[in-house]
Amino acid sequence: MAALELKTQGNEALAAGHYSQAPSRSTGRTMRVLYSNRAMAHIKAESYGLAISDAEAAIRIDPTYIKAYYRRGSANFALGKYRLALRDFKAVCKLRPSDRDARTKLKECEKAVKQLAFASAIESSDDQCVSATVDPSQMVVEDAYDGPRLGDDGVMTDEFVEGMLERFRDQRLVHKKYVLQILLGAKALLQAEGSLVDLKIPETDADGDADKAHYTVCGDVHGQFYDLLHIFEINGLPSAANPYVFNGDFVDRGSFSVEVVTSLFALKLRHPGGVHLNRGNHETKNMTKIYGFEGEVRHKYDATVLALFHECFCFLPLAACIESKVFVTHGGLSSDDGVVLDDVRAIDRDREPPDAGLMCDLLWSDPQANEGRSPSKRGVGLSFGPDVTRSFLAKNDLRLVIRSHEVRDSGYELEHGGDLITVFSAPNYCDAMGNKGAFVHLHRDLDPKFTTFDAVPHPPVRPMAYASSPFGL
């Protein structure tokens, strides 16, 4: 009866969307159904590493338990480990040949594996860069187009930026020619930057006040364009006197990712010193294929635009350092104790991230309350404790780490005794989490000041509307 009660409590927590509660309510019995239920809760919470671990525990108890293969396969697919997911759905289809859903997922895995092999073959060729073959000046903009226009030189103007933001607000796109110009210009700017960008707080703010000069650090935006506009309404548009660091995960989940990242790139072109863009784990091919951005770009533009976005993503810096004292990166710290800032500067970032190593850690790792390091709940990167943060700060003569990568109910959280801050700027994430968004101000004294905000209404387009995966991730 106790096991049945735990199962019921776990299922109730899942049904209510309380994913963090479901695992604890499903523990206490080494039974296949409880491990499988807990794996499902971990998948909903995006803790794919823990989901895989629990699914494997269920499989050890009963190698014929189909749900456990489902869970492990779904978690591996979410991590872009398509061959491992393929193995699991082959097992399901063998155990239950008539399962139509399993057949659908098996075909999706086979498709993903083939696409991965094809992409690897293409990338090994010498003519892989779409940017070398695209010439927007040869494109004709139809007379019927009534949106903002750029000259053939691609020089960004305030007039274009303002017109583009308003056009996006009205759910209208800018012409493909101008998107290509923005992407080509953004790639050139990003390519000229380092893997670690050193930043200085401006002498004065936009009103000429030296005491109010600051940097704004935003966390994940995740395609929530109308919330990005709200940030600008609260905090002003970026400029050299009002500089921002956007700390990765501009795309995926939210269904206005094209509008978000195109706007950020255009603002980067208009104010190169006022917009700094760190790479997140979602600015990668594996993630965008699963979580909506790829489908959104193909729907709103085409494969050429998608390929050029990915070229830009590969040149996004991996970290920024403000006043040589505040280290800003999307995920977290390294699995190695000896990492110094020059190691970050030395990373060759023009690639898809590897599954391990410093580049992977910067994009994927998370803090933990306990000392030391542990395997990541996500299945990629690691979890690192307060001692790791203290050591990194001391070794590099830093005061603070700011990272993003995780939802926080208040939009931010001080962790590791105040040595580390998590900031997340997508309120009511996925229209479901009920969290606030936040951003951080760093004035000259480098003491962080927080602004929180609620989600604003957006057009009735659901999150993940352009994701084609049958996995429901």
XYZ file of C-alpha atoms in Angstrom:
473
model
C 0.000 0.000 0.000
C 2.876 2.400 0.770
C 4.313 1.941 -2.718
C 0.905 2.525 -4.299
C 0.421 5.683 -2.226
C 3.847 7.005 -3.269
C 3.043 6.283 -6.899
C -0.264 8.138 -6.600
C 1.389 11.146 -4.936
C 4.060 11.251 -7.619
C 1.493 11.109 -10.409
C -0.559 13.866 -8.756
C 2.496 16.112 -8.549
C 3.244 15.482 -12.214
C -0.324 16.206 -13.269
C -0.269 19.490 -11.329
C 2.995 20.528 -12.980
C 4.944 20.312 -9.702
C 7.894 18.551 -11.303
C 10.337 19.293 -8.517
C 8.021 17.610 -5.986
C 7.301 14.514 -8.027
C 10.725 12.884 -7.590
C 10.661 13.098 -3.798
C 7.132 11.731 -3.702
C 8.115 8.779 -5.860
C 11.137 7.642 -3.827
C 11.315 5.002 -1.153
C 10.841 1.791 -3.139
C 13.194 0.137 -5.600
C 10.341 -0.695 -7.907
C 10.318 -0.234 -11.639
C 7.185 1.918 -11.729
C 8.502 4.369 -9.139
C 11.834 4.769 -10.921
C 10.016 5.223 -14.205
C 7.662 7.841 -12.744
C 10.584 9.682 -11.231
C 12.393 9.575 -14.575
C 9.361 11.228 -16.160
C 9.397 13.951 -13.497
C 13.083 14.574 -14.195
C 12.373 14.853 -17.925
C 9.700 17.476 -17.236
C 12.223 19.360 -15.087
C 14.861 19.044 -17.874
C 17.093 16.979 -15.565
C 17.861 14.487 -18.282
C 20.892 12.926 -16.601
C 18.814 11.999 -13.556
C 16.051 10.714 -15.840
C 18.494 8.392 -17.589
C 19.814 7.138 -14.251
C 16.332 6.326 -12.948
C 15.231 4.712 -16.199
C 18.308 2.489 -16.096
C 17.470 1.512 -12.505
C 13.997 0.461 -13.658
C 15.497 -1.530 -16.540
C 17.835 -3.338 -14.149
C 14.814 -4.381 -12.089
C 12.839 -5.463 -15.160
C 14.616 -5.573 -18.555
C 11.211 -5.885 -20.264
C 9.675 -2.737 -18.750
C 8.725 -0.678 -21.792
C 8.118 2.636 -20.026
C 11.694 2.714 -18.773
C 13.040 2.416 -22.323
C 10.652 5.197 -23.346
C 11.990 7.450 -20.575
C 15.642 6.748 -21.288
C 15.134 7.158 -25.023
C 13.295 10.451 -24.590
C 16.004 11.827 -22.279
C 18.767 10.815 -24.666
C 16.898 12.399 -27.559
C 16.557 15.642 -25.585
C 20.341 15.685 -25.144
C 20.904 15.146 -28.863
C 22.189 11.598 -28.259
C 20.187 10.230 -31.132
C 21.978 6.919 -31.534
C 21.359 6.030 -27.887
C 17.715 7.055 -28.229
C 17.470 4.917 -31.363
C 18.705 1.913 -29.395
C 15.964 2.373 -26.797
C 13.112 2.726 -29.267
C 14.340 -0.298 -31.159
C 14.050 -2.168 -27.857
C 10.492 -0.875 -27.343
C 9.462 -1.896 -30.850
C 10.949 -5.330 -30.327
C 9.073 -5.769 -27.042
C 5.839 -4.315 -28.431
C 5.792 -4.474 -32.259
C 2.301 -2.985 -32.515
C 3.117 0.209 -30.546
C 2.447 2.987 -33.093
C 3.836 5.738 -30.879
C 7.095 3.844 -30.448
C 7.295 3.347 -34.226
C 6.850 7.102 -34.722
C 9.616 7.872 -32.253
C 11.850 5.214 -33.791
C 11.461 6.865 -37.214
C 12.263 10.271 -35.702
C 15.439 8.837 -34.171
C 16.448 7.220 -37.461
C 15.837 10.528 -39.239
C 17.936 12.438 -36.703
C 20.827 9.963 -36.972
C 20.811 10.259 -40.770
C 20.695 14.057 -40.607
C 23.599 14.054 -38.169
C 25.673 11.883 -40.502
C 24.798 14.090 -43.468
C 25.687 17.259 -41.550
C 29.046 15.770 -40.544
C 29.783 14.969 -44.174
C 28.856 18.487 -45.281
C 30.957 20.099 -42.545
C 34.016 18.164 -43.654
C 33.889 19.830 -47.064
C 35.620 23.090 -47.941
C 32.485 24.965 -49.029
C 30.561 24.716 -45.774
C 30.095 28.437 -45.060
C 26.822 29.780 -46.382
C 28.097 33.278 -45.641
C 30.643 32.908 -48.430
C 27.903 32.276 -50.992
C 25.236 34.782 -49.915
C 25.049 38.228 -51.526
C 22.063 40.220 -50.225
C 22.847 43.122 -52.575
C 21.608 40.962 -55.440
C 18.232 40.419 -53.775
C 15.249 42.483 -54.880
C 12.849 43.828 -52.269
C 9.340 43.884 -53.674
C 7.501 47.206 -53.900
C 4.735 45.709 -51.781
C 7.103 45.383 -48.791
C 6.167 48.185 -46.387
C 8.664 47.531 -43.607
C 11.939 49.215 -42.638
C 14.771 49.117 -45.176
C 18.559 49.013 -45.053
C 20.935 50.209 -47.704
C 23.049 47.683 -49.595
C 25.978 48.595 -47.325
C 24.041 47.078 -44.398
C 24.795 50.019 -42.091
C 22.395 49.764 -39.157
C 20.329 52.816 -38.194
C 18.096 53.774 -35.278
C 15.245 54.158 -37.754
C 15.619 50.568 -38.946
C 15.917 49.155 -35.417
C 12.842 51.011 -34.189
C 10.835 50.045 -37.278
C 11.908 46.421 -36.979
C 10.958 46.173 -33.294
C 7.517 47.613 -33.999
C 7.031 45.358 -37.007
C 7.958 42.329 -34.921
C 5.581 43.526 -32.200
C 2.820 43.424 -34.820
C 3.809 39.836 -35.763
C 5.190 40.881 -39.128
C 8.611 39.920 -40.449
C 11.305 42.047 -42.027
C 12.428 41.115 -45.532
C 14.835 38.208 -45.867
C 17.390 40.516 -47.524
C 17.684 42.563 -44.362
C 17.876 39.501 -42.119
C 20.791 38.237 -44.217
C 22.486 41.641 -43.971
C 22.041 41.602 -40.203
C 23.444 38.087 -39.907
C 26.457 38.762 -42.112
C 27.224 41.926 -40.169
C 26.752 40.206 -36.820
C 29.034 37.354 -37.803
C 31.819 39.782 -38.723
C 31.485 41.597 -35.387
C 31.342 38.415 -33.324
C 34.239 36.834 -35.189
C 36.414 39.838 -34.257
C 35.699 39.322 -30.545
C 37.393 36.784 -28.301
C 36.009 33.762 -26.523
C 36.227 35.936 -23.389
C 35.268 39.606 -23.775
C 36.669 42.174 -21.314
C 34.201 44.969 -20.530
C 34.366 48.329 -18.770
C 31.488 50.207 -17.174
C 30.923 53.462 -19.135
C 31.960 56.815 -17.668
C 28.350 58.033 -17.444
C 24.860 56.720 -18.040
C 22.630 57.838 -20.921
C 21.751 61.026 -18.999
C 25.391 61.911 -18.361
C 25.324 60.869 -14.688
C 28.590 59.211 -13.632
C 27.101 57.830 -10.405
C 24.408 55.921 -12.309
C 26.680 54.363 -14.945
C 26.214 50.599 -15.008
C 26.135 47.344 -16.964
C 22.905 45.350 -17.252
C 23.196 41.552 -17.274
C 20.191 39.592 -18.570
C 19.751 35.839 -18.378
C 17.848 33.468 -20.648
C 15.192 35.084 -22.859
C 14.234 31.888 -24.729
C 12.235 33.349 -27.578
C 9.970 35.460 -25.339
C 10.120 38.546 -27.555
C 7.385 40.506 -25.823
C 9.174 40.100 -22.498
C 12.377 41.325 -24.166
C 10.498 44.441 -25.292
C 9.330 44.835 -21.701
C 12.951 44.759 -20.492
C 13.735 47.581 -22.917
C 10.701 49.527 -21.704
C 11.893 49.190 -18.094
C 15.604 49.635 -18.672
C 16.002 51.461 -21.987
C 17.330 50.289 -25.331
C 20.990 49.248 -25.403
C 23.598 51.855 -26.276
C 27.224 52.617 -25.434
C 25.959 54.513 -22.371
C 23.404 51.796 -21.468
C 25.288 48.555 -22.184
C 23.909 45.045 -21.811
C 25.269 41.536 -21.552
C 22.711 38.964 -22.720
C 23.910 35.750 -21.161
C 22.852 33.106 -23.674
C 19.760 31.081 -24.574
C 18.151 33.719 -26.764
C 16.323 31.028 -28.750
C 14.167 27.888 -28.345
C 11.112 27.142 -26.223
C 9.403 30.478 -26.856
C 7.989 30.802 -30.372
C 9.322 34.289 -31.124
C 12.978 33.285 -31.131
C 13.606 34.676 -34.623
C 12.392 38.071 -33.445
C 14.516 37.930 -30.274
C 17.839 36.976 -31.820
C 17.414 39.117 -34.961
C 16.684 42.116 -32.735
C 19.720 41.448 -30.556
C 21.988 41.079 -33.585
C 20.618 44.300 -35.116
C 21.171 46.149 -31.835
C 24.695 44.715 -31.720
C 25.321 46.176 -35.180
C 23.926 49.560 -34.152
C 25.791 49.665 -30.820
C 28.757 47.240 -30.910
C 29.961 48.430 -27.509
C 26.501 48.444 -25.997
C 25.408 44.864 -26.704
C 27.409 41.793 -25.724
C 26.064 38.334 -26.421
C 27.327 35.203 -24.694
C 26.575 31.798 -26.149
C 24.138 29.537 -24.342
C 23.712 25.794 -24.618
C 20.674 26.409 -26.860
C 22.665 28.318 -29.486
C 23.646 24.942 -30.906
C 22.374 22.692 -33.681
C 21.282 19.817 -31.445
C 19.196 22.002 -29.161
C 17.592 24.135 -31.879
C 16.588 21.017 -33.794
C 14.608 19.739 -30.807
C 13.323 22.841 -29.023
C 11.769 24.867 -31.811
C 14.191 27.400 -33.291
C 15.065 25.326 -36.359
C 11.410 24.786 -37.211
C 10.630 28.443 -36.552
C 13.362 29.701 -38.898
C 12.302 27.283 -41.626
C 8.701 28.435 -41.211
C 9.463 32.165 -41.188
C 12.399 32.158 -43.631
C 14.371 29.186 -45.014
C 17.351 26.853 -44.661
C 19.834 29.505 -45.843
C 18.855 31.837 -43.018
C 19.031 28.930 -40.555
C 22.549 28.003 -41.662
C 23.701 31.597 -41.313
C 22.231 31.827 -37.804
C 24.314 28.803 -36.841
C 27.450 30.363 -38.307
C 26.837 33.372 -36.073
C 26.175 31.171 -33.032
C 29.580 29.522 -33.410
C 31.288 32.904 -32.966
C 29.320 34.011 -29.915
C 31.738 34.582 -27.008
C 31.606 32.077 -24.172
C 32.054 34.559 -21.333
C 32.515 38.209 -20.422
C 34.504 39.784 -17.599
C 33.290 43.136 -16.287
C 35.954 45.435 -14.805
C 38.252 42.398 -14.438
C 36.171 41.366 -11.421
C 32.828 39.868 -12.492
C 32.847 36.713 -14.609
C 29.680 36.206 -16.678
C 28.998 32.921 -18.446
C 25.854 31.024 -19.340
C 26.265 27.741 -17.473
C 29.009 27.534 -14.896
C 32.499 26.551 -13.889
C 34.874 23.829 -14.949
C 35.610 20.274 -13.939
C 39.282 21.339 -13.509
C 40.579 23.315 -10.509
C 43.324 25.115 -12.378
C 41.295 27.044 -14.952
C 42.332 30.687 -15.439
C 40.782 33.346 -17.625
C 43.445 32.854 -20.275
C 42.197 29.277 -20.670
C 38.776 30.671 -21.582
C 40.380 33.169 -23.969
C 42.232 30.315 -25.668
C 39.121 28.244 -26.501
C 38.535 27.703 -30.213
C 34.790 28.364 -30.137
C 34.038 28.157 -33.875
C 32.299 24.788 -33.617
C 29.463 22.907 -32.091
C 30.254 22.344 -28.411
C 31.918 19.056 -27.440
C 30.374 16.718 -24.869
C 33.082 17.437 -22.287
C 35.788 19.941 -21.499
C 35.902 23.628 -20.639
C 33.680 24.852 -23.484
C 31.012 22.326 -22.550
C 31.236 23.217 -18.856
C 30.820 26.946 -19.490
C 27.608 26.272 -21.429
C 26.068 23.477 -19.362
C 27.230 23.327 -15.715
C 25.097 24.188 -12.667
C 25.858 25.134 -9.060
C 25.075 22.810 -6.190
C 24.804 23.475 -2.453
C 27.272 20.756 -1.441
C 31.037 21.162 -1.615
C 32.967 19.550 -4.459
C 31.717 18.387 -7.825
C 29.018 15.911 -8.848
C 27.674 14.486 -12.104
C 25.199 16.847 -13.719
C 21.488 16.269 -13.269
C 21.250 17.281 -16.947
C 23.534 14.548 -18.250
C 25.974 17.124 -19.690
C 28.487 19.267 -17.832
C 28.719 18.980 -14.046
C 27.418 20.347 -10.766
C 29.927 22.394 -8.757
C 29.931 23.500 -5.144
C 30.761 26.693 -3.228
C 34.381 25.622 -2.769
C 34.808 25.393 -6.550
C 33.425 28.912 -6.956
C 35.636 30.297 -4.156
C 38.723 28.689 -5.660
C 37.971 30.040 -9.154
C 37.413 33.557 -7.821
C 40.605 33.512 -5.746
C 42.765 32.082 -8.522
C 41.582 34.742 -10.981
C 41.322 37.692 -8.547
C 37.579 37.955 -9.191
C 34.695 39.020 -6.929
C 31.645 37.381 -8.458
C 30.320 34.836 -10.952
C 27.053 35.586 -12.766
C 25.428 32.755 -14.677
C 21.986 31.883 -16.039
C 20.791 28.542 -17.480
C 18.173 27.732 -14.791
C 14.719 29.021 -13.887
C 14.514 30.826 -10.565
C 11.137 31.673 -9.008
C 12.217 35.235 -8.243
C 14.120 35.625 -11.506
C 17.428 35.486 -9.673
C 19.144 33.822 -6.733
C 22.285 34.528 -4.718
C 24.145 31.258 -4.233
C 27.425 29.985 -2.813
C 27.426 32.547 -0.023
C 26.866 35.406 -2.452
C 29.854 34.490 -4.631
C 27.557 33.366 -7.465
C 24.332 34.737 -8.920
C 21.864 32.959 -11.185
C 19.778 35.357 -13.290
C 16.917 34.273 -15.561
C 15.049 36.763 -17.753
C 12.169 34.704 -19.195
C 9.193 35.272 -16.840
C 6.501 32.598 -16.703
C 8.870 30.387 -18.650
C 7.086 28.397 -21.343
C 3.799 30.003 -20.222
C 3.789 27.475 -17.412
C 6.313 28.067 -14.613
C 4.899 31.194 -12.963
C 8.381 32.584 -12.258
C 9.405 36.216 -12.405
C 12.106 37.463 -14.752
C 15.061 39.544 -13.586
C 18.135 41.443 -14.679
C 21.182 42.655 -12.763
C 22.702 46.129 -12.624
C 26.405 46.410 -11.859
C 27.476 49.942 -10.973
C 31.068 51.008 -10.438
C 31.146 49.488 -6.934
C 30.139 46.153 -8.575
C 27.532 45.452 -5.927
C 24.677 43.772 -7.820
C 21.262 45.407 -7.854
C 18.271 43.396 -9.077
C 15.156 44.333 -11.002
C 12.372 41.770 -11.250
C 9.400 41.815 -13.583
C 6.356 39.779 -14.520
C 5.482 38.318 -17.892
C 3.544 40.504 -20.299
C 0.812 39.297 -22.671
C 1.868 37.897 -26.018
C -0.027 36.787 -29.134
C -1.739 33.393 -28.860
C 1.166 31.328 -30.172
C 2.097 28.566 -27.740
C 5.692 27.799 -26.741
C 7.370 25.157 -28.913
C 4.809 25.833 -31.655
C 7.408 25.136 -34.348
C 8.976 22.061 -32.768
C 8.262 19.005 -34.862
C 9.553 16.368 -32.461
C 7.029 13.734 -31.384
C 8.740 13.521 -27.993
C 6.792 16.365 -26.410
C 9.915 17.960 -24.912
